[in-house]
Short mmCIF file of C-alpha atoms in Angstrom, two decimals:
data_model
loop_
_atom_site.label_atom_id
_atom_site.label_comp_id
_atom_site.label_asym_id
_atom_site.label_seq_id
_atom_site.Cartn_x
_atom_site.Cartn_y
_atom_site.Cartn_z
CA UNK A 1 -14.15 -11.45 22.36
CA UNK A 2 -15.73 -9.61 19.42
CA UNK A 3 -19.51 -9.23 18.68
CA UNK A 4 -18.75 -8.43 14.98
CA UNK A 5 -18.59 -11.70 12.67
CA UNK A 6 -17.06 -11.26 9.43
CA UNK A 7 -20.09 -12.36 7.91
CA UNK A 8 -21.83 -9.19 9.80
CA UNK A 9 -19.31 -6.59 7.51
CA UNK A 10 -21.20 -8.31 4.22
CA UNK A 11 -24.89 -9.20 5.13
CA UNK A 12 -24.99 -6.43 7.71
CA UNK A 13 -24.60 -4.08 4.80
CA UNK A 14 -26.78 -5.79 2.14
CA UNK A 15 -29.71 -6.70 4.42
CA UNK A 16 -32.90 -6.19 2.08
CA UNK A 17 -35.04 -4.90 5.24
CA UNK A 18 -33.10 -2.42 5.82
CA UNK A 19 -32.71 -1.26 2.55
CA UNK A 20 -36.52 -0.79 2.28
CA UNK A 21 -36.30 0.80 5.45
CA UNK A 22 -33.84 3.56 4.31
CA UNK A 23 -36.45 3.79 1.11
CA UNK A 24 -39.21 4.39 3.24
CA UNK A 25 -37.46 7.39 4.94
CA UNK A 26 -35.99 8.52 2.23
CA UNK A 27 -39.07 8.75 -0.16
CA UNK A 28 -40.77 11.29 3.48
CA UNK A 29 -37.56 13.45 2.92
CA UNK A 30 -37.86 13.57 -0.53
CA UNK A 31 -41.73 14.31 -0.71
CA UNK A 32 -40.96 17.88 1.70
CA UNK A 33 -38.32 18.85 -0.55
CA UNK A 34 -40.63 19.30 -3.10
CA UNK A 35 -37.79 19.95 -6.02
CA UNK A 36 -35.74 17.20 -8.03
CA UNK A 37 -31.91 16.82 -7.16
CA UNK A 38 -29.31 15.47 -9.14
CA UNK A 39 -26.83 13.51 -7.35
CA UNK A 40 -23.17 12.27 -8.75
CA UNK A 41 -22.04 9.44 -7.34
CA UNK A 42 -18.66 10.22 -8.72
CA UNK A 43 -16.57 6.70 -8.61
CA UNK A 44 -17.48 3.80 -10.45
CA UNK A 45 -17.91 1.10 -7.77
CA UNK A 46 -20.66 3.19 -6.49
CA UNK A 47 -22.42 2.79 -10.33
CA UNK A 48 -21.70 -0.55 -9.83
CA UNK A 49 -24.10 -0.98 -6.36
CA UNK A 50 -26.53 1.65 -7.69
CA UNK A 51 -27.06 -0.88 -10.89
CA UNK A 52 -26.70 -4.05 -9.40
CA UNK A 53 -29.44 -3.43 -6.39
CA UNK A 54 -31.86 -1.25 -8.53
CA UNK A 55 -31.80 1.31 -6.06
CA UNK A 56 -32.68 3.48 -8.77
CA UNK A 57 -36.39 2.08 -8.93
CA UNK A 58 -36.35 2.16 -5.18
CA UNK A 59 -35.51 5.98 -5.02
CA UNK A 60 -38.54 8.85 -5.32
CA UNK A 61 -38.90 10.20 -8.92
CA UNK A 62 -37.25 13.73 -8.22
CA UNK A 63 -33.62 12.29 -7.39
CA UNK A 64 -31.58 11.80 -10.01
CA UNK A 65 -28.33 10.21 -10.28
CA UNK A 66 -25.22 11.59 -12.68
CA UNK A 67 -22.63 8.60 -13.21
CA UNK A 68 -19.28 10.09 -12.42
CA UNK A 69 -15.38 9.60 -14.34
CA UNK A 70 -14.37 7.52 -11.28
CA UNK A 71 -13.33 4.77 -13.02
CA UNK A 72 -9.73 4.69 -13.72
CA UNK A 73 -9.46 2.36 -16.74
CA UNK A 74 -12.71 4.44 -18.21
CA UNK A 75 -10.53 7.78 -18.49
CA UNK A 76 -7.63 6.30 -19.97
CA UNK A 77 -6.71 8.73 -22.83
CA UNK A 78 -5.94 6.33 -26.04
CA UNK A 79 -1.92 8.03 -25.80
CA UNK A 80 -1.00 6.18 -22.70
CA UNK A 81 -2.82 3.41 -24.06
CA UNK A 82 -0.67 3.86 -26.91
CA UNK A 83 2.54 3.81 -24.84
CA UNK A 84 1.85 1.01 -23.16
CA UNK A 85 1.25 -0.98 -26.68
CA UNK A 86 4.54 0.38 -27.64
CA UNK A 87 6.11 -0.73 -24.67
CA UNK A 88 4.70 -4.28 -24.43
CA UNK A 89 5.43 -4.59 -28.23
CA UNK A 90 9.54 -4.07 -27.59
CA UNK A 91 11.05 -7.55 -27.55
CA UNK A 92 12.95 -7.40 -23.60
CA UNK A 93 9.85 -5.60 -22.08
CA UNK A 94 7.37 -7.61 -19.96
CA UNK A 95 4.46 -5.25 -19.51
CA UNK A 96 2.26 -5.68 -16.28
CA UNK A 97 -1.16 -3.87 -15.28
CA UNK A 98 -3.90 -4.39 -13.52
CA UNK A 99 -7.91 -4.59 -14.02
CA UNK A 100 -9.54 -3.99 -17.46
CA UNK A 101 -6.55 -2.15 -18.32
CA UNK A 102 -5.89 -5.01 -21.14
CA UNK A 103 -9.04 -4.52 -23.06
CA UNK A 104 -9.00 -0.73 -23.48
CA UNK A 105 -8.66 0.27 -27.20
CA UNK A 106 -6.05 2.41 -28.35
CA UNK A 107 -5.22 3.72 -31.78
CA UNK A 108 -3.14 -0.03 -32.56
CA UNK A 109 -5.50 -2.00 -30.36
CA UNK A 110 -5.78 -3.28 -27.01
CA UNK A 111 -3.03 -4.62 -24.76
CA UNK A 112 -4.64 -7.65 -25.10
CA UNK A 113 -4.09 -7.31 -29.31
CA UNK A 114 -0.40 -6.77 -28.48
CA UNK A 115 -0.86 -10.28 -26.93
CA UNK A 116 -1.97 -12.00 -29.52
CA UNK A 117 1.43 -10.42 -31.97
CA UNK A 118 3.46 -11.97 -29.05
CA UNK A 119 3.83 -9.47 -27.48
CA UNK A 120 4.89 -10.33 -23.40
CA UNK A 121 1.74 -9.02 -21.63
CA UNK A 122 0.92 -9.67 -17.98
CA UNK A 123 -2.58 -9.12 -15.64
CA UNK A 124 -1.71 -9.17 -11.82
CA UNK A 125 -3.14 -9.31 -8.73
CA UNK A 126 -1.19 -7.10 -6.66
CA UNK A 127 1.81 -4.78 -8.22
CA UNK A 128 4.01 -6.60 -6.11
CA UNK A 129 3.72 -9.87 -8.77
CA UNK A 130 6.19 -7.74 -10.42
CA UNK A 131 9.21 -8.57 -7.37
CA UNK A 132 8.67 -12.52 -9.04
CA UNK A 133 8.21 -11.63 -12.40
CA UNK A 134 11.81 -9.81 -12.46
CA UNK A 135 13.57 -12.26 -10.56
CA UNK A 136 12.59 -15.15 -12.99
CA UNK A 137 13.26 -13.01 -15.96
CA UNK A 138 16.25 -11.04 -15.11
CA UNK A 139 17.59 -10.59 -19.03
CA UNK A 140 14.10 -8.64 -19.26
CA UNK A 141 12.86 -4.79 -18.64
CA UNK A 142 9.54 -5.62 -16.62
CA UNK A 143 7.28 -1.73 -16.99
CA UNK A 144 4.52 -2.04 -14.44
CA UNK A 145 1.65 0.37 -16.47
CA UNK A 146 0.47 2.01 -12.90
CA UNK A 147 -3.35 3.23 -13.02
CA UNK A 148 -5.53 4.23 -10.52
CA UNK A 149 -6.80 7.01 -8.31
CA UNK A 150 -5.53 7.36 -4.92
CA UNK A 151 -6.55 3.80 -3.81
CA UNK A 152 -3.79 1.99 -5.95
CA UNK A 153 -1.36 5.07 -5.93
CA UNK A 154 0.16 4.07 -2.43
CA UNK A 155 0.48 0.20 -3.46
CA UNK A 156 2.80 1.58 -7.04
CA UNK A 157 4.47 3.46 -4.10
CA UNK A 158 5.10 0.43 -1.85
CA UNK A 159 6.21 -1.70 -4.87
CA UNK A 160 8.75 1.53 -6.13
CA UNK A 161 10.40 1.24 -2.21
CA UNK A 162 10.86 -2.54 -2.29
CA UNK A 163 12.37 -2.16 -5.46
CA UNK A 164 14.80 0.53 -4.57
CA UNK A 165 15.69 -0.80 -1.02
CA UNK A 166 16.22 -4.44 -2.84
CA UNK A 167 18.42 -2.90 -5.26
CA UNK A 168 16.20 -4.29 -7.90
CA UNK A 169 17.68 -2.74 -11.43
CA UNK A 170 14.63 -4.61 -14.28
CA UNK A 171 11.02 -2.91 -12.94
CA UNK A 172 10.11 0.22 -14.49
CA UNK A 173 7.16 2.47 -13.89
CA UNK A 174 4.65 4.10 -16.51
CA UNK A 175 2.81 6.07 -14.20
CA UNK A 176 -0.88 6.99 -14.85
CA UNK A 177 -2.49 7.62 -11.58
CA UNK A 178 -4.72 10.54 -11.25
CA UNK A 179 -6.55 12.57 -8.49
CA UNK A 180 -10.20 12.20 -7.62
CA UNK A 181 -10.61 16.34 -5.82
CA UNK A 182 -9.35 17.73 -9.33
CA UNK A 183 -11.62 16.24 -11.50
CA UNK A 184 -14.83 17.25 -8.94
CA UNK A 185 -13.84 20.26 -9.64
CA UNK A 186 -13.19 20.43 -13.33
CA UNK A 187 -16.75 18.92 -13.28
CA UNK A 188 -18.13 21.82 -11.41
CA UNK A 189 -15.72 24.74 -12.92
CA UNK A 190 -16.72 23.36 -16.40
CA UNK A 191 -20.06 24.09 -16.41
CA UNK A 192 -21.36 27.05 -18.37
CA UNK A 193 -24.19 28.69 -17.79
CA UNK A 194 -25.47 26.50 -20.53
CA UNK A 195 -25.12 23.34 -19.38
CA UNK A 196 -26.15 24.50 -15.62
CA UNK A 197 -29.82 23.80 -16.10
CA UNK A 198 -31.61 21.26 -14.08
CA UNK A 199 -30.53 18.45 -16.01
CA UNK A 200 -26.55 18.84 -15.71
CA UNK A 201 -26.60 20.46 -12.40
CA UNK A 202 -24.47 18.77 -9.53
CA UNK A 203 -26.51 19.23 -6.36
CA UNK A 204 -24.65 16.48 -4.08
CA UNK A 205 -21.47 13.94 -4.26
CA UNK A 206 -21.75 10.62 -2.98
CA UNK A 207 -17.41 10.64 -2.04
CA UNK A 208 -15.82 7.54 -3.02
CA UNK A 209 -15.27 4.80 -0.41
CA UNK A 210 -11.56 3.33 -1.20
CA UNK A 211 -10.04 6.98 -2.06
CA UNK A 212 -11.23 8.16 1.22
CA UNK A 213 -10.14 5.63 3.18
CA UNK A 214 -6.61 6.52 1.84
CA UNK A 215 -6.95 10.32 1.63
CA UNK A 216 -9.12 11.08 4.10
CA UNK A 217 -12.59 12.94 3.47
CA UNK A 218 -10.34 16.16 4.31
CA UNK A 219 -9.93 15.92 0.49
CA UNK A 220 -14.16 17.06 -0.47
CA UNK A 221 -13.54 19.90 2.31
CA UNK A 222 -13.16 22.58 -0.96
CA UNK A 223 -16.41 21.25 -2.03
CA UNK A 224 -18.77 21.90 1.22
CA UNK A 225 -16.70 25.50 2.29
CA UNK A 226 -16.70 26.90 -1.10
CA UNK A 227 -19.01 25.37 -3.77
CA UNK A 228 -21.64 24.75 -0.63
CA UNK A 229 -22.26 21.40 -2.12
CA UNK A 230 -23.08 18.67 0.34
CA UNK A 231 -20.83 15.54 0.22
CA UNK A 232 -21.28 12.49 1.85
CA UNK A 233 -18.44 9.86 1.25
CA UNK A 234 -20.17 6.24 1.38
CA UNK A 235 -19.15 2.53 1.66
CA UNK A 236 -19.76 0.34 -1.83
CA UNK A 237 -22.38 -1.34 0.06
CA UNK A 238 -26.49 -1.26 -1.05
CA UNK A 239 -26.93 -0.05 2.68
CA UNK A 240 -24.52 2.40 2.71
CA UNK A 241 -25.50 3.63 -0.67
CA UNK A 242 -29.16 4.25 0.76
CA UNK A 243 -27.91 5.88 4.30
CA UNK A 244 -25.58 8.32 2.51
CA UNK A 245 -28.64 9.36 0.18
CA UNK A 246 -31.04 9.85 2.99
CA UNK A 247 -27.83 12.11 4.53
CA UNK A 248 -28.13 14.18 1.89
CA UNK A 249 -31.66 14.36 1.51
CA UNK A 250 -31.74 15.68 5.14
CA UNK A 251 -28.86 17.99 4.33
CA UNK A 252 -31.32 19.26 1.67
CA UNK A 253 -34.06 19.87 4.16
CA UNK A 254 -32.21 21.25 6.80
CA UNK A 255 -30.32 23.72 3.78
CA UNK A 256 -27.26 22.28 4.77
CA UNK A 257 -23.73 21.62 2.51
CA UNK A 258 -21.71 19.61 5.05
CA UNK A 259 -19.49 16.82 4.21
CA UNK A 260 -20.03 13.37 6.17
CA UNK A 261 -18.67 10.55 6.27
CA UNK A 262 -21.26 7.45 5.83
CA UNK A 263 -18.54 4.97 5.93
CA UNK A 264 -17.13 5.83 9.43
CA UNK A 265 -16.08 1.98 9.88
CA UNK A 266 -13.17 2.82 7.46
CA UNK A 267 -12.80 6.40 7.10
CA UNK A 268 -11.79 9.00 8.96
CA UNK A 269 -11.15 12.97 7.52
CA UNK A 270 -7.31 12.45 7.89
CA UNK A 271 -7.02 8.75 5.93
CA UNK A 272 -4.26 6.47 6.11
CA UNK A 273 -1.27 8.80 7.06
CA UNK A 274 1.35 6.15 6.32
CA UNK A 275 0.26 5.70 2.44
CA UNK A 276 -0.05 9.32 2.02
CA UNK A 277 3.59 9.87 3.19
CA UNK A 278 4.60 7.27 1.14
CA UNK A 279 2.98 9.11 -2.28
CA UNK A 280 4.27 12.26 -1.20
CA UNK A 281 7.73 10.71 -1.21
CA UNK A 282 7.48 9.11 -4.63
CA UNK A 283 5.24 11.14 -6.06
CA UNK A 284 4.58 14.99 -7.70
CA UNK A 285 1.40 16.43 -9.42
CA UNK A 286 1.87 17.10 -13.39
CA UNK A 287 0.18 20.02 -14.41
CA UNK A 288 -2.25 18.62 -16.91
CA UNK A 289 -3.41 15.16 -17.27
CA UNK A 290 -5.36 14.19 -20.25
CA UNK A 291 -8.56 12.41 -19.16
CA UNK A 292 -10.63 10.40 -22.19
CA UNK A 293 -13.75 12.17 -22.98
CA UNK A 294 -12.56 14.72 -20.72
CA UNK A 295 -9.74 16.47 -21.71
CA UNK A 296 -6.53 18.12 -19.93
CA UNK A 297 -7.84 17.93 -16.21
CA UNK A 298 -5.16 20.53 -14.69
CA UNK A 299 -3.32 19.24 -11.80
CA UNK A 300 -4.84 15.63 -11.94
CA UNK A 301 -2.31 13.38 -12.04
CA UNK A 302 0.89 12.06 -10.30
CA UNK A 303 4.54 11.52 -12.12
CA UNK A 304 7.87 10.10 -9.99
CA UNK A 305 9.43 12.91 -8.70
CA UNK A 306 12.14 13.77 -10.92
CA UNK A 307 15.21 11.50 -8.16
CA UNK A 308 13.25 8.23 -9.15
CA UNK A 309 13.75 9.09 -13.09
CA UNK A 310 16.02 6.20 -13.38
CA UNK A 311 12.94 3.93 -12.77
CA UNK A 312 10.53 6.23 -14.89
CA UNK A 313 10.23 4.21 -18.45
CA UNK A 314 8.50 7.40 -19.89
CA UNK A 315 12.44 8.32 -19.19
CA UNK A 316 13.97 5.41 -20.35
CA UNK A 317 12.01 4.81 -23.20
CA UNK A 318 11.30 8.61 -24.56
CA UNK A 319 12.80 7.91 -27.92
CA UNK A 320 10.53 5.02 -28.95
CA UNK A 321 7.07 6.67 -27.15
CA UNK A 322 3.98 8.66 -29.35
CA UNK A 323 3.18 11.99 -28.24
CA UNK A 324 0.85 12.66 -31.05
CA UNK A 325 -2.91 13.55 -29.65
CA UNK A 326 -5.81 11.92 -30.19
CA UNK A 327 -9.31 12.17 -30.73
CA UNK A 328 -11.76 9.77 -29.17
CA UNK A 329 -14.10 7.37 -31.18
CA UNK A 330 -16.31 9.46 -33.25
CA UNK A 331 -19.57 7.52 -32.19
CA UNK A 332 -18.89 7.12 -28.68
CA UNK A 333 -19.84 8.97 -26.16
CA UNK A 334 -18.47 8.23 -22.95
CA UNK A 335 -16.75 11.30 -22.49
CA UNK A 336 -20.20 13.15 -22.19
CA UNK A 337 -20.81 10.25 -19.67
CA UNK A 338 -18.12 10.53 -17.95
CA UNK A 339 -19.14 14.93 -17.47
CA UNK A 340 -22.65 13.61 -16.17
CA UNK A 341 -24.11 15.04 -19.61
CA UNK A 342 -25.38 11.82 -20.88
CA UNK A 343 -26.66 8.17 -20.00
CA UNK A 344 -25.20 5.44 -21.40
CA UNK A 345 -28.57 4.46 -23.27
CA UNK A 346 -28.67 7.75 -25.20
CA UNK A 347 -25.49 6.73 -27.14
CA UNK A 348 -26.43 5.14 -30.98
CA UNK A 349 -24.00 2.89 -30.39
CA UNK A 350 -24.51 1.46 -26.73
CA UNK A 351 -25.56 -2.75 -26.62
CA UNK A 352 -25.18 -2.66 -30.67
CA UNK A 353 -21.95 -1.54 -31.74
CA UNK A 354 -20.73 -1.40 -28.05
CA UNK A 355 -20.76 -3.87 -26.00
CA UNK A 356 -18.89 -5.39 -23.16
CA UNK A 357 -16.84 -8.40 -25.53
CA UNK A 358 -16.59 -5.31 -28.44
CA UNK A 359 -16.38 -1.91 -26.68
CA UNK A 360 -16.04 1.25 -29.02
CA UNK A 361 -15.59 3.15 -26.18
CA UNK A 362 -13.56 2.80 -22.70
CA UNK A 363 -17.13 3.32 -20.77
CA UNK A 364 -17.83 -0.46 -21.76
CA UNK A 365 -14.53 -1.75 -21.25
CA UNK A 366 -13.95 -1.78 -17.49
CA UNK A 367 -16.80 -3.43 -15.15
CA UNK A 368 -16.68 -0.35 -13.49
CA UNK A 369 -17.70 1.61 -16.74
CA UNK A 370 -21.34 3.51 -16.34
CA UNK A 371 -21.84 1.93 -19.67
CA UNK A 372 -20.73 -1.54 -18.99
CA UNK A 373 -22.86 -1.29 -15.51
CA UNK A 374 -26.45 -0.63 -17.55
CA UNK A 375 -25.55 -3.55 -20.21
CA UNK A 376 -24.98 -5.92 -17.45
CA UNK A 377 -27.87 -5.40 -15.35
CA UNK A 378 -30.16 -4.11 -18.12
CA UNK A 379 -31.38 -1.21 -15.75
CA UNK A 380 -32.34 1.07 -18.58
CA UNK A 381 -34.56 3.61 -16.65
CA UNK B 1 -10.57 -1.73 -9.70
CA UNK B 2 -11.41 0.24 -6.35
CA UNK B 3 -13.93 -2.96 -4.89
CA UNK B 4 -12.10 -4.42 -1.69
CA UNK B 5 -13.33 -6.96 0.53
CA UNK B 6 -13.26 -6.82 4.30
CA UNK B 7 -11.02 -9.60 5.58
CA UNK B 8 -10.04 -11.38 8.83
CA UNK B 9 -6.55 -11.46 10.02
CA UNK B 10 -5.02 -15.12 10.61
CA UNK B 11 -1.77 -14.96 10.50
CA UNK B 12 1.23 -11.86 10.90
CA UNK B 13 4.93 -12.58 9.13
CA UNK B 14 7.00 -9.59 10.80
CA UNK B 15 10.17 -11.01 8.65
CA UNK B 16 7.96 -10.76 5.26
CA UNK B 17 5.85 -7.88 6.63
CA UNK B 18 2.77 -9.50 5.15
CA UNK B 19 -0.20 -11.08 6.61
CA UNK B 20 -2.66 -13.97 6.23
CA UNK B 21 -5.82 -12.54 6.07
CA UNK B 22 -9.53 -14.56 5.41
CA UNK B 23 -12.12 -13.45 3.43
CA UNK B 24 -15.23 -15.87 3.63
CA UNK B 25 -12.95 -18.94 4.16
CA UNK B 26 -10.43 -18.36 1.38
CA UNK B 27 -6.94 -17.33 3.11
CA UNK B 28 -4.33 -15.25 0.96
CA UNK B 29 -1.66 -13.11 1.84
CA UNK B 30 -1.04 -9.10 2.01
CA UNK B 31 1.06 -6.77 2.31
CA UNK B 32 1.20 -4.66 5.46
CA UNK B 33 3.47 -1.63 3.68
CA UNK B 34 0.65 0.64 4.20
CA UNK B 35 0.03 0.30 7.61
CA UNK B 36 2.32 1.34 10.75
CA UNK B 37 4.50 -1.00 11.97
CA UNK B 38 2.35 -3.19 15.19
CA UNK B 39 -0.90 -1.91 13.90
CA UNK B 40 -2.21 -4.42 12.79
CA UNK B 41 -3.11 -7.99 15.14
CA UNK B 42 -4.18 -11.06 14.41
CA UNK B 43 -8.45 -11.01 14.74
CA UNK B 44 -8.60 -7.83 12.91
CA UNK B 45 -10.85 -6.89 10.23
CA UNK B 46 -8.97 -4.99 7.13
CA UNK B 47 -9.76 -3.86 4.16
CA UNK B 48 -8.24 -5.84 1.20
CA UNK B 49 -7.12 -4.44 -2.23
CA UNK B 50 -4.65 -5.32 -4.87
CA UNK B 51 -2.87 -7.55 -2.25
CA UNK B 52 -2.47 -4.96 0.52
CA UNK B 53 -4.00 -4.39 3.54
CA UNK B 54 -5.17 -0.59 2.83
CA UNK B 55 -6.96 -0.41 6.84
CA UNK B 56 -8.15 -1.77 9.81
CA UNK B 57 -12.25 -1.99 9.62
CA UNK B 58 -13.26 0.29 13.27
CA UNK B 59 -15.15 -2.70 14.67
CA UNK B 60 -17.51 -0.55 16.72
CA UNK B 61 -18.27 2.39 14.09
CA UNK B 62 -19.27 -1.10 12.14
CA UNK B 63 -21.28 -2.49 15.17
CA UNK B 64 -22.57 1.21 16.08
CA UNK B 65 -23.81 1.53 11.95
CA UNK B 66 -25.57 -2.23 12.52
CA UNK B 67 -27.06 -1.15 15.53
CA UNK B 68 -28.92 1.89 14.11
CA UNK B 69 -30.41 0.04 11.27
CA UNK B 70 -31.77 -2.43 13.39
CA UNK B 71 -33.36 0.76 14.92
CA UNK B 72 -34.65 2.21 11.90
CA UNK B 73 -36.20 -1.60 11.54
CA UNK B 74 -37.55 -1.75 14.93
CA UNK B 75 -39.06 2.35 14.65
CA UNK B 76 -40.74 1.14 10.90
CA UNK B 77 -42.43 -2.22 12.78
CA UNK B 78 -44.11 0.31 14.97
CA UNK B 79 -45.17 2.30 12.71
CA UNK B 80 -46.68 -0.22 10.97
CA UNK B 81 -48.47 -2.13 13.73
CA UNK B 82 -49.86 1.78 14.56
CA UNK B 83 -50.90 2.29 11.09
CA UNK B 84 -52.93 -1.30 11.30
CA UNK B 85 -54.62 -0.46 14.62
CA UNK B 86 -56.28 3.07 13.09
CA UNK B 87 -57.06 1.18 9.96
CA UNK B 88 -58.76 -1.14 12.17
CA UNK B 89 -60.19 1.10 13.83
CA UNK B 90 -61.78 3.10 11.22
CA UNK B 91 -62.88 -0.09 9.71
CA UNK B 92 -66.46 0.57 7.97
CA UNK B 93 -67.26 -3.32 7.94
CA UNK B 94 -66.78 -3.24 11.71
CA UNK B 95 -70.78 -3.07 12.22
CA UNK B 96 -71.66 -5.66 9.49
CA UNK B 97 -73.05 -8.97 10.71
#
């Protein structure tokens, strides 16, 4: 019989005692460092906890957190946002995505404006909504507009094997999953000498929970070994949040750049072996990836490897996609977010212009968004 | 996008390869595509996200984490009844009338 209620894997985790606990020993590590530290907490959910519990007010004044691009609808580049307008605008396409992914402006609109022309738009659950979808509308093309870091990538993955061992000939994939180790170290690798002053300096990741518990913390190893930058990978929990900081703040101390795992209860360094197997099958890394805000990340993102083309509708529908680039919204400036350059509150445009039901900028579009995070909780330190 | 939610395990569909999991008393289904084949057994925690089960929670890592904050709890109590003894000790009003 278990001594674990479910209830224990929420409260456990969120218990306000022991938060002030960690703050407590936290704020005695902090005070014999004697320097400030800048810590990225590079995926969005963790923004999301760091916001929501104010554990910025409960943290000593010299650490500082950098809000990271882990946040898949944020770095949406407006040309895939464009293709998937395209797409969803063709008469026998039924487009389906996940998340925020409706809202995000491209250069014709949103998803959601493609709605509104008639255009057959879909949000679902789970990617496997799509097996139901094509079965009741077999006369149709349904693309499933994949996004996501390595979290989602294995579900796209699972949904792509169904389809193939079912025989299923209407589901199409517009893959747009990208890699969370790549963009670390574009982050890193991309700062000058310029920009490596106190304020822009990355001293520690906080690892992301879900990515880890698919690829394994094996992933951050590059970052301890050869960067010597400590990296703890941490549950989405207020708890876990503060126990991975006071990690680090020991790994200060002791002049230590290990990588730990916080979250032990769901990660270990090798992952989830089966759902790695199951990218690897489907999946091969494209050179560059354009990130918004960011730019060509190289080696960031995933395409079908070139035997599944037939179910690729970047394939199928080459003639009809854009390829022109881009540029971002002049005003916005999530990209410099996104880099750990800039808070959301230094934009002229953030809570006026920008806001959650009118976003200039992809930052305020998705809840995970650093921007939408400080409008909703108003935690403007 | 990446937020999941620790779930129970209910039910197990072999044929469907899916399985009933609750989360707070609401019961949905989820795929088990990610995991190996027997892995998972009814009374299991998972982790829940976009309608798969992405893995088993390690119930005593959890309990082991639970058990070490009630520690830290315990060690600060201390501390603070020690802290209220010397300051009651080195009370100055302790002589007045």
């Amino acid at each position: 019989m278990s001594s674990l209620e479910l209830k224990d894997l929420y409260d456990g985790f969120r218990d306000p005692d022991v938060i002030k606990g960690y703050q407590k020993l936290i704020a005695a590590e902090a005070k014999k460092l004697d320097r400030n530290v800048n810590i990225m907490e590079v995926c969005g959910g963790h923004t999301h906890t760091i916001m929501k519990y104010g554990l910025t007010q409960l943290l000593p004044e010299n650490i500082n957190f950098i809000h990271g691009p882990g946040c898949p609808v944020c770095i949406m580049p407006k040309e895939r946002v464009d293709h998937a307008y395209v797409l969803a605008m063709q008469p026998d396409v039924i487009l389906l995505t996940l998340g925020d992914m409706i809202k995000v402006p491209g250069s014709h609109g949103s998803l959601q404006d493609a709605r509104a022309k008639g255009a057959d738009v879909r949000y679902v659950y789970s990617p496997m909504d799509a097996l139901k979808i094509a079965e009741e509308n077999s006369d149709k093309k349904i693309v499933f507009f994949a996004i996501g870091f390595e979290t989602t990538t294995p579900m796209t993955a699972a949904l792509l094997d169904v389809v193939i061992k079912r025989g299923i000939n209407n589901i199409f994939f517009h893959i747009n999953h990208v890699t969370v180790p790549e963009v670390m170290k574009e982050l890193i690798d991309s700062r000058d000498e310029h920009v490596n002053s106190y304020d822009h300096r990355i001293d520690a990741f906080i690892g992301p929970s879900h990515v880890s518990v698919i690829s394994g913390s094996k992933i951050y190893e590059l970052f301890s070994i050869e960067y010597h930058i400590p990296v703890v990978v941490a549950g989405f929990e207020p708890v876990d949040v503060m126990e991975a900081i006071y990690m680090m703040m020991k790994q200060f101390n002791e002049g230590r750049s290990d990588l730990e795992i916080q979250y032990k209860r769901l990660v270990t360094p090798e992952g989830n072996l089966k759902a790695q197997a199951l990218i690897e099958h489907y999946f091969e890394k494209v050179s560059l990836f354009k990130w918004r805000g960011m730019g060509n990340v190289p080696n960031s993102g995933l395409k079908l490897r070139d035997e599944f083309a037939a179910y690729d509708a970047e394939v199928l529908f080459e003639n009809i996609l854009p390829y022109d680039e881009i540029d971002d919204h002049k005003l916005c400036i999530c990209g410099d977010i996104l880099r750990g350059f800039a808070k959301p509150q230094e934009c002229s445009v953030f809570g006026t212009a920008c806001k959650p039901s009118s976003p200039l900028g992809s930052c305020m579009v998705s809840s995970e968004g650093a921007c939408a995070a400080y409008y909703k909780y108003g935690n403007l330190i | 996008m990446c937020l999941s939610i620790p779930s129970k395990v209910v039910k197990i569909d072999p044929e469907l390869n899916i399985a009933t999991v609750d989360t707070m008393g609401v019961q949905r289904t989820a795929g088990l595509d990610l995991m190996e084949e027997g892995s998972v057994k009814i009374g299991d925690y998972v982790l829940l996200h976009i309608g798969f089960i992405m893995n088993k929670i390690d119930e005593e890592d959890a309990l082991e984490s639970l058990r070490v904050y009630q520690e830290i709890l315990e060690k600060l109590d201390e501390e603070e009844r020690r802290v209220l003894v010397l300051e009651d000790d080195n009370c100055v009003n302790r002589e007045a009338p």
